[in-house]
mmCIF file of C-alpha atoms and ligand atoms in Angstrom:
data_model
loop_
_atom_site.group_PDB
_atom_site.id
_atom_site.type_symbol
_atom_site.label_atom_id
_atom_site.label_comp_id
_atom_site.label_asym_id
_atom_site.label_seq_id
_atom_site.Cartn_x
_atom_site.Cartn_y
_atom_site.Cartn_z
ATOM 1 C CA MET X 1 20.800 75.103 -45.145
ATOM 2 C CA SER X 2 19.806 75.925 -48.550
ATOM 3 C CA GLU X 3 16.043 76.442 -49.952
ATOM 4 C CA GLU X 4 14.495 73.424 -52.220
ATOM 5 C CA ILE X 5 14.561 74.450 -55.773
ATOM 6 C CA ILE X 6 10.278 74.280 -57.065
ATOM 7 C CA THR X 7 10.716 71.463 -59.657
ATOM 8 C CA GLU X 8 7.695 71.635 -62.667
ATOM 9 C CA ALA X 9 5.638 68.968 -61.215
ATOM 10 C CA ARG X 10 5.961 71.077 -58.066
ATOM 11 C CA ALA X 11 4.872 74.301 -59.619
ATOM 12 C CA TRP X 12 2.239 72.803 -61.859
ATOM 13 C CA ARG X 13 0.482 70.758 -58.396
ATOM 14 C CA TRP X 14 0.539 74.235 -56.729
ATOM 15 C CA LEU X 15 -1.063 75.835 -59.137
ATOM 16 C CA LEU X 16 -3.383 72.814 -59.390
ATOM 17 C CA THR X 17 -4.463 73.413 -55.534
ATOM 18 C CA ARG X 18 -2.942 76.902 -55.194
ATOM 19 C CA CYS X 19 -6.749 78.585 -53.577
ATOM 20 C CA ASP X 20 -8.036 75.270 -51.958
ATOM 21 C CA ASN X 21 -9.212 76.097 -48.781
ATOM 22 C CA ALA X 22 -9.562 79.507 -49.447
ATOM 23 C CA ALA X 23 -5.907 80.638 -48.373
ATOM 24 C CA CYS X 24 -3.585 80.428 -51.701
ATOM 25 C CA GLN X 25 0.023 79.921 -50.026
ATOM 26 C CA PRO X 26 2.907 81.015 -52.078
ATOM 27 C CA LEU X 27 5.779 78.481 -53.621
ATOM 28 C CA PRO X 28 8.482 78.232 -50.536
ATOM 29 C CA GLY X 29 11.934 78.204 -52.495
ATOM 30 C CA PRO X 30 13.266 79.557 -56.133
ATOM 31 C CA LEU X 31 12.114 78.824 -59.061
ATOM 32 C CA ALA X 32 13.476 76.178 -61.926
ATOM 33 C CA PRO X 33 12.924 76.889 -65.086
ATOM 34 C CA ALA X 34 10.374 74.793 -66.128
ATOM 35 C CA ALA X 35 8.393 75.953 -62.660
ATOM 36 C CA HIS X 36 9.025 79.493 -63.619
ATOM 37 C CA GLU X 37 7.648 79.154 -67.361
ATOM 38 C CA VAL X 38 4.500 76.891 -66.018
ATOM 39 C CA LEU X 39 3.465 79.516 -63.212
ATOM 40 C CA ASP X 40 4.000 82.041 -66.445
ATOM 41 C CA LEU X 41 2.387 80.280 -69.429
ATOM 42 C CA TYR X 42 -0.654 79.172 -66.533
ATOM 43 C CA GLY X 43 -0.726 81.706 -63.808
ATOM 44 C CA PRO X 44 -3.168 84.233 -65.902
ATOM 45 C CA ILE X 45 -5.743 82.031 -66.766
ATOM 46 C CA LEU X 46 -6.125 81.264 -62.882
ATOM 47 C CA GLU X 47 -5.661 85.221 -62.003
ATOM 48 C CA PRO X 48 -9.726 86.050 -63.556
ATOM 49 C CA ASP X 49 -13.155 85.043 -61.245
ATOM 50 C CA THR X 50 -14.267 83.556 -64.961
ATOM 51 C CA ILE X 51 -12.907 82.712 -67.887
ATOM 52 C CA ALA X 52 -13.357 81.440 -71.545
ATOM 53 C CA ILE X 53 -9.654 80.148 -73.635
ATOM 54 C CA GLY X 54 -9.886 78.935 -77.057
ATOM 55 C CA GLN X 55 -7.181 76.534 -78.272
ATOM 56 C CA LEU X 56 -6.375 75.571 -81.673
ATOM 57 C CA GLY X 57 -3.346 73.313 -82.735
ATOM 58 C CA GLN X 58 -2.525 74.699 -86.154
ATOM 59 C CA SER X 59 -0.449 74.372 -89.604
ATOM 60 C CA LEU X 60 2.208 76.832 -90.534
ATOM 61 C CA ASP X 61 -0.447 78.022 -93.316
ATOM 62 C CA GLY X 62 -3.483 77.738 -91.133
ATOM 63 C CA ARG X 63 -5.246 74.450 -90.980
ATOM 64 C CA ILE X 64 -5.925 72.222 -88.399
ATOM 65 C CA ALA X 65 -6.451 69.159 -90.492
ATOM 66 C CA THR X 66 -6.062 68.074 -94.334
ATOM 67 C CA HIS X 67 -9.900 68.044 -96.331
ATOM 68 C CA THR X 68 -10.018 64.181 -95.299
ATOM 69 C CA GLY X 69 -10.018 65.324 -91.337
ATOM 70 C CA HIS X 70 -6.705 63.586 -91.065
ATOM 71 C CA SER X 71 -5.465 65.406 -88.267
ATOM 72 C CA GLN X 72 -3.082 63.159 -85.849
ATOM 73 C CA TYR X 73 -1.136 65.438 -85.196
ATOM 74 C CA VAL X 74 -1.086 68.942 -86.233
ATOM 75 C CA THR X 75 0.664 69.352 -83.669
ATOM 76 C CA GLY X 76 3.756 68.028 -80.924
ATOM 77 C CA PRO X 77 3.300 65.822 -77.909
ATOM 78 C CA GLU X 78 4.661 69.071 -75.725
ATOM 79 C CA ASP X 79 1.208 70.777 -77.017
ATOM 80 C CA ILE X 80 -0.826 68.117 -77.087
ATOM 81 C CA ARG X 81 0.007 68.215 -72.943
ATOM 82 C CA HIS X 82 -0.673 71.638 -73.137
ATOM 83 C CA LEU X 83 -3.943 70.696 -73.993
ATOM 84 C CA HIS X 84 -4.011 68.647 -71.214
ATOM 85 C CA ARG X 85 -2.786 70.640 -69.051
ATOM 86 C CA LEU X 86 -5.825 73.557 -70.495
ATOM 87 C CA ARG X 87 -7.986 71.241 -69.748
ATOM 88 C CA ALA X 88 -7.229 70.130 -66.257
ATOM 89 C CA LEU X 89 -7.326 74.004 -65.048
ATOM 90 C CA VAL X 90 -11.106 74.588 -66.461
ATOM 91 C CA ASP X 91 -14.525 73.789 -65.342
ATOM 92 C CA ALA X 92 -15.906 72.615 -68.585
ATOM 93 C CA ILE X 93 -14.305 71.853 -72.301
ATOM 94 C CA VAL X 94 -16.532 72.863 -75.093
ATOM 95 C CA VAL X 95 -16.780 71.997 -78.133
ATOM 96 C CA GLY X 96 -18.637 71.063 -81.428
ATOM 97 C CA ALA X 97 -20.150 68.576 -82.894
ATOM 98 C CA GLY X 98 -18.444 68.241 -86.038
ATOM 99 C CA THR X 99 -15.637 67.771 -83.771
ATOM 100 C CA VAL X 100 -16.638 64.893 -81.766
ATOM 101 C CA ALA X 101 -17.902 62.730 -85.396
ATOM 102 C CA SER X 102 -14.945 63.719 -86.742
ATOM 103 C CA ASP X 103 -12.462 62.747 -84.363
ATOM 104 C CA ASP X 104 -13.807 60.753 -81.649
ATOM 105 C CA PRO X 105 -11.832 62.851 -78.500
ATOM 106 C CA GLN X 106 -12.479 61.416 -75.359
ATOM 107 C CA LEU X 107 -11.608 64.854 -73.729
ATOM 108 C CA THR X 108 -10.379 63.793 -70.256
ATOM 109 C CA VAL X 109 -6.838 64.431 -68.825
ATOM 110 C CA ARG X 110 -4.648 61.654 -69.472
ATOM 111 C CA ASP X 111 -1.014 63.302 -69.994
ATOM 112 C CA VAL X 112 -0.750 65.648 -66.964
ATOM 113 C CA GLU X 113 -1.703 64.939 -63.165
ATOM 114 C CA GLY X 114 -5.351 66.820 -62.534
ATOM 115 C CA ARG X 115 -8.980 66.351 -62.628
ATOM 116 C CA ASN X 116 -11.566 65.998 -65.462
ATOM 117 C CA PRO X 117 -13.708 68.791 -66.381
ATOM 118 C CA LEU X 118 -16.756 68.894 -68.193
ATOM 119 C CA ARG X 119 -17.199 67.322 -71.126
ATOM 120 C CA VAL X 120 -19.456 70.023 -73.559
ATOM 121 C CA VAL X 121 -21.300 68.815 -77.284
ATOM 122 C CA LEU X 122 -22.919 71.437 -79.046
ATOM 123 C CA ASP X 123 -25.128 69.829 -80.815
ATOM 124 C CA PRO X 124 -28.458 71.913 -81.714
ATOM 125 C CA GLU X 125 -29.716 69.198 -84.186
ATOM 126 C CA GLY X 126 -28.807 66.241 -81.539
ATOM 127 C CA ARG X 127 -27.456 63.993 -84.147
ATOM 128 C CA LEU X 128 -24.834 63.101 -82.766
ATOM 129 C CA ALA X 129 -24.660 58.756 -82.540
ATOM 130 C CA ALA X 130 -24.577 57.410 -79.333
ATOM 131 C CA ASP X 131 -20.980 55.375 -79.751
ATOM 132 C CA HIS X 132 -19.063 58.369 -79.362
ATOM 133 C CA LYS X 133 -15.707 57.788 -76.815
ATOM 134 C CA VAL X 134 -17.346 61.182 -74.689
ATOM 135 C CA PHE X 135 -20.439 59.424 -73.790
ATOM 136 C CA ALA X 136 -19.408 56.387 -72.845
ATOM 137 C CA ALA X 137 -19.841 55.090 -69.606
ATOM 138 C CA GLY X 138 -17.576 55.214 -66.097
ATOM 139 C CA GLY X 139 -16.248 58.657 -68.090
ATOM 140 C CA PRO X 140 -16.046 62.404 -67.190
ATOM 141 C CA THR X 141 -20.486 63.834 -66.700
ATOM 142 C CA THR X 142 -20.477 64.454 -70.938
ATOM 143 C CA LEU X 143 -23.985 67.601 -70.969
ATOM 144 C CA VAL X 144 -24.639 68.059 -75.161
ATOM 145 C CA LEU X 145 -27.007 70.907 -75.435
ATOM 146 C CA HIS X 146 -29.558 71.035 -77.896
ATOM 147 C CA LYS X 147 -32.330 73.099 -78.856
ATOM 148 C CA PRO X 148 -35.695 73.219 -78.270
ATOM 149 C CA GLY X 149 -37.476 69.420 -79.928
ATOM 150 C CA HIS X 150 -34.604 68.194 -80.150
ATOM 151 C CA ALA X 151 -33.451 66.191 -77.078
ATOM 152 C CA PRO X 152 -31.242 63.387 -78.275
ATOM 153 C CA ASP X 153 -32.998 60.888 -76.862
ATOM 154 C CA HIS X 154 -31.636 57.843 -77.971
ATOM 155 C CA LEU X 155 -27.935 58.538 -76.224
ATOM 156 C CA PRO X 156 -27.295 56.068 -72.858
ATOM 157 C CA ALA X 157 -29.107 58.099 -69.675
ATOM 158 C CA HIS X 158 -25.877 59.448 -68.174
ATOM 159 C CA VAL X 159 -25.245 61.754 -70.603
ATOM 160 C CA GLU X 160 -26.701 65.160 -69.172
ATOM 161 C CA ARG X 161 -28.987 67.260 -71.737
ATOM 162 C CA ALA X 162 -29.770 71.052 -71.733
ATOM 163 C CA GLU X 163 -31.580 72.663 -74.398
ATOM 164 C CA LEU X 164 -30.848 75.819 -75.511
ATOM 165 C CA PRO X 165 -32.331 78.454 -78.362
ATOM 166 C CA VAL X 166 -30.189 78.311 -81.307
ATOM 167 C CA GLU X 167 -29.744 81.384 -84.238
ATOM 168 C CA THR X 168 -30.198 80.943 -87.703
ATOM 169 C CA ILE X 169 -26.381 82.480 -89.753
ATOM 170 C CA MET X 170 -25.810 82.284 -93.239
ATOM 171 C CA ALA X 171 -23.046 79.556 -93.137
ATOM 172 C CA ASP X 172 -20.810 77.881 -96.297
ATOM 173 C CA GLY X 173 -24.081 79.814 -98.160
ATOM 174 C CA GLU X 174 -26.360 77.960 -95.995
ATOM 175 C CA GLN X 175 -28.629 79.529 -93.289
ATOM 176 C CA ARG X 176 -27.722 77.075 -90.378
ATOM 177 C CA GLU X 177 -28.910 77.364 -86.649
ATOM 178 C CA ARG X 178 -26.347 77.635 -84.109
ATOM 179 C CA PHE X 179 -25.734 78.788 -80.699
ATOM 180 C CA ALA X 180 -24.665 82.683 -79.607
ATOM 181 C CA PRO X 181 -21.460 81.720 -78.245
ATOM 182 C CA ARG X 182 -22.060 84.666 -75.531
ATOM 183 C CA ARG X 183 -25.681 82.524 -74.222
ATOM 184 C CA VAL X 184 -23.461 79.135 -74.398
ATOM 185 C CA ARG X 185 -21.191 80.566 -71.889
ATOM 186 C CA ASP X 186 -24.222 82.540 -69.810
ATOM 187 C CA HIS X 187 -25.862 79.057 -69.596
ATOM 188 C CA LEU X 188 -22.368 77.627 -68.479
ATOM 189 C CA GLU X 189 -21.484 79.953 -65.425
ATOM 190 C CA ALA X 190 -25.419 79.656 -64.361
ATOM 191 C CA ARG X 191 -24.148 76.205 -63.709
ATOM 192 C CA GLY X 192 -21.376 77.771 -61.863
ATOM 193 C CA LEU X 193 -18.597 76.745 -65.055
ATOM 194 C CA ASN X 194 -16.678 79.852 -65.004
ATOM 195 C CA ARG X 195 -13.767 78.504 -66.276
ATOM 196 C CA LEU X 196 -14.780 76.936 -70.439
ATOM 197 C CA LEU X 197 -11.986 76.024 -72.874
ATOM 198 C CA VAL X 198 -13.048 76.652 -75.983
ATOM 199 C CA GLU X 199 -10.991 73.245 -77.557
ATOM 200 C CA GLY X 200 -12.470 72.681 -81.342
ATOM 201 C CA GLY X 201 -12.977 72.504 -83.869
ATOM 202 C CA GLY X 202 -12.122 75.787 -86.500
ATOM 203 C CA ARG X 203 -15.537 76.533 -86.609
ATOM 204 C CA THR X 204 -16.567 76.861 -82.898
ATOM 205 C CA VAL X 205 -13.835 78.178 -81.941
ATOM 206 C CA SER X 206 -13.998 81.067 -85.191
ATOM 207 C CA ARG X 207 -18.312 81.355 -83.661
ATOM 208 C CA PHE X 208 -16.558 82.165 -79.961
ATOM 209 C CA LEU X 209 -14.014 84.556 -81.333
ATOM 210 C CA ALA X 210 -15.999 86.543 -83.629
ATOM 211 C CA ALA X 211 -18.932 87.020 -80.687
ATOM 212 C CA ASP X 212 -16.303 88.778 -78.195
ATOM 213 C CA THR X 213 -16.846 85.313 -75.904
ATOM 214 C CA LEU X 214 -13.259 84.331 -75.598
ATOM 215 C CA ASP X 215 -10.974 86.141 -73.328
ATOM 216 C CA ARG X 216 -8.101 84.084 -74.457
ATOM 217 C CA LEU X 217 -7.249 82.263 -77.760
ATOM 218 C CA HIS X 218 -4.419 80.101 -77.556
ATOM 219 C CA LEU X 219 -2.620 79.183 -81.385
ATOM 220 C CA THR X 220 -0.252 76.683 -81.408
ATOM 221 C CA ILE X 221 1.380 76.992 -84.767
ATOM 222 C CA ALA X 222 3.739 73.483 -85.907
ATOM 223 C CA PRO X 223 6.112 74.326 -88.603
ATOM 224 C CA MET X 224 4.461 72.249 -91.351
ATOM 225 C CA ILE X 225 2.441 73.110 -94.436
ATOM 226 C CA ILE X 226 -0.791 71.242 -95.374
ATOM 227 C CA GLY X 227 -1.547 73.282 -98.110
ATOM 228 C CA SER X 228 -5.418 72.252 -98.630
ATOM 229 C CA GLY X 229 -7.977 71.107 -95.399
ATOM 230 C CA ARG X 230 -9.647 72.077 -92.711
ATOM 231 C CA PRO X 231 -8.919 75.698 -91.697
ATOM 232 C CA GLY X 232 -8.730 77.050 -88.588
ATOM 233 C CA ILE X 233 -9.421 80.999 -87.724
ATOM 234 C CA THR X 234 -12.144 82.306 -90.319
ATOM 235 C CA LEU X 235 -14.240 85.479 -88.866
ATOM 236 C CA PRO X 236 -16.301 87.287 -91.677
ATOM 237 C CA PRO X 237 -14.347 88.978 -94.358
ATOM 238 C CA ILE X 238 -12.798 92.243 -93.561
ATOM 239 C CA ASP X 239 -11.347 95.207 -96.509
ATOM 240 C CA SER X 240 -8.410 97.001 -94.654
ATOM 241 C CA LEU X 241 -6.140 95.225 -92.042
ATOM 242 C CA SER X 242 -6.820 98.220 -90.138
ATOM 243 C CA ARG X 243 -9.811 95.888 -89.029
ATOM 244 C CA ALA X 244 -7.299 92.943 -88.298
ATOM 245 C CA LEU X 245 -7.129 91.541 -85.084
ATOM 246 C CA ARG X 246 -3.980 92.366 -83.233
ATOM 247 C CA PRO X 247 -4.388 91.327 -79.748
ATOM 248 C CA PRO X 248 -1.174 91.538 -77.266
ATOM 249 C CA PHE X 249 0.465 87.625 -77.420
ATOM 250 C CA ARG X 250 3.035 86.490 -75.250
ATOM 251 C CA GLU X 251 5.497 83.345 -76.937
ATOM 252 C CA PHE X 252 6.160 80.070 -76.118
ATOM 253 C CA ARG X 253 8.075 77.194 -77.356
ATOM 254 C CA LEU X 254 6.118 73.980 -77.076
ATOM 255 C CA GLY X 255 9.169 71.725 -78.447
ATOM 256 C CA GLY X 256 9.171 72.238 -82.272
ATOM 257 C CA ASP X 257 6.229 74.139 -82.044
ATOM 258 C CA ASN X 258 5.233 77.805 -81.131
ATOM 259 C CA LEU X 259 2.826 78.597 -78.574
ATOM 260 C CA TYR X 260 0.423 82.038 -79.198
ATOM 261 C CA ASP X 261 -1.588 83.302 -75.924
ATOM 262 C CA LEU X 262 -3.190 86.038 -77.403
ATOM 263 C CA ASP X 263 -4.955 88.270 -74.337
ATOM 264 C CA LEU X 264 -8.246 89.157 -76.088
ATOM 265 C CA ARG X 265 -9.305 91.496 -73.263
ATOM 266 C CA SER X 266 -6.279 94.169 -72.847
ATOM 267 C CA LYS X 267 -6.049 96.635 -75.769
ATOM 268 C CA PRO X 268 -3.137 96.167 -77.545
HETATM 269 N N1 AOF N 1 -4.704 66.256 -84.073
HETATM 270 C C1 AOF N 1 -4.388 67.456 -82.883
HETATM 271 C C2 AOF N 1 -5.594 68.268 -82.511
HETATM 272 N N2 AOF N 1 -6.677 67.175 -82.200
HETATM 273 C C3 AOF N 1 -7.441 67.780 -81.040
HETATM 274 O O1 AOF N 1 -7.145 66.905 -79.999
HETATM 275 C C4 AOF N 1 -8.499 66.598 -79.403
HETATM 276 C C5 AOF N 1 -7.623 64.873 -78.941
HETATM 277 O O2 AOF N 1 -8.340 64.256 -77.618
HETATM 278 P P1 AOF N 1 -8.584 63.807 -76.549
HETATM 279 O O3 AOF N 1 -9.628 62.541 -77.593
HETATM 280 O O4 AOF N 1 -8.913 63.717 -75.701
HETATM 281 O O5 AOF N 1 -6.923 62.873 -76.910
HETATM 282 C C6 AOF N 1 -9.646 66.891 -79.994
HETATM 283 O O6 AOF N 1 -10.522 67.997 -79.419
HETATM 284 C C7 AOF N 1 -8.993 66.767 -81.167
HETATM 285 O O7 AOF N 1 -9.833 67.734 -82.054
HETATM 286 N N3 AOF N 1 -5.300 69.052 -81.268
HETATM 287 C C8 AOF N 1 -4.170 69.418 -81.629
HETATM 288 O O8 AOF N 1 -3.916 70.546 -80.588
HETATM 289 N N4 AOF N 1 -2.840 69.145 -81.974
HETATM 290 C C9 AOF N 1 -2.826 67.945 -82.897
HETATM 291 O O9 AOF N 1 -2.880 67.953 -84.104
#
């Protein structure tokens, strides 16, 4: 009797549940090529005990939106599906307040099978209005991190809040208060949230990268040139290319886009 070929959908379900009941069951059979790719792409995210993975979808010229903030869509449906898969594999999604203000995302798992993670919004000033989708009743839990004395009391009672100290940094030529990425990660890990997706926007992902607080970065490049607008990764200036980051990477095709899976922990 020939063995049943493992489909992509079955491989995905296996990734979601593989270590349930404290035992990791092997997949019983040969893999279809798409099943192989799913295991190859997402397997490394599930291996370590704790992980923080950043993601951005950008144009060839490194933009994630126009100067007005129009961003739907830079990357194609396969990348959006990939984003939903990343969400389904983590304990918490982290976004900056700017992304909630400009994109009003839901941050839920909808395109694929899987459960919703906790949604974490970094809003030091507690300034976001209550009518954003992440604060609506009936969805997964949202946690707002704010600085001491700035609890967003105007938000509905089902929104969780936690206080975290800030540090003062220079951003866009001005002094601003931001959370140190390591402090955010430590705070969430102390709550048992060991797998984090830093989903956006460009400034938040860049700050986590600059602070060496990401283990992997998934950058999807769409064959589009915007030519101006909001940048993806922006790091402090370097004088010499010898100081540029050149992490080991893997490349995956997502429809018409290319995904770079950067391994920020291994040395090249
Ligand atoms: N437009 C755009 C992205 N936009 C981002 O997608 C998310 C939408 O969340 P939701 O409302 O739950 O569907 C949110 O984080 C938003 O900032 N992402 C990408 O990878 N590529 C794109 O072209």
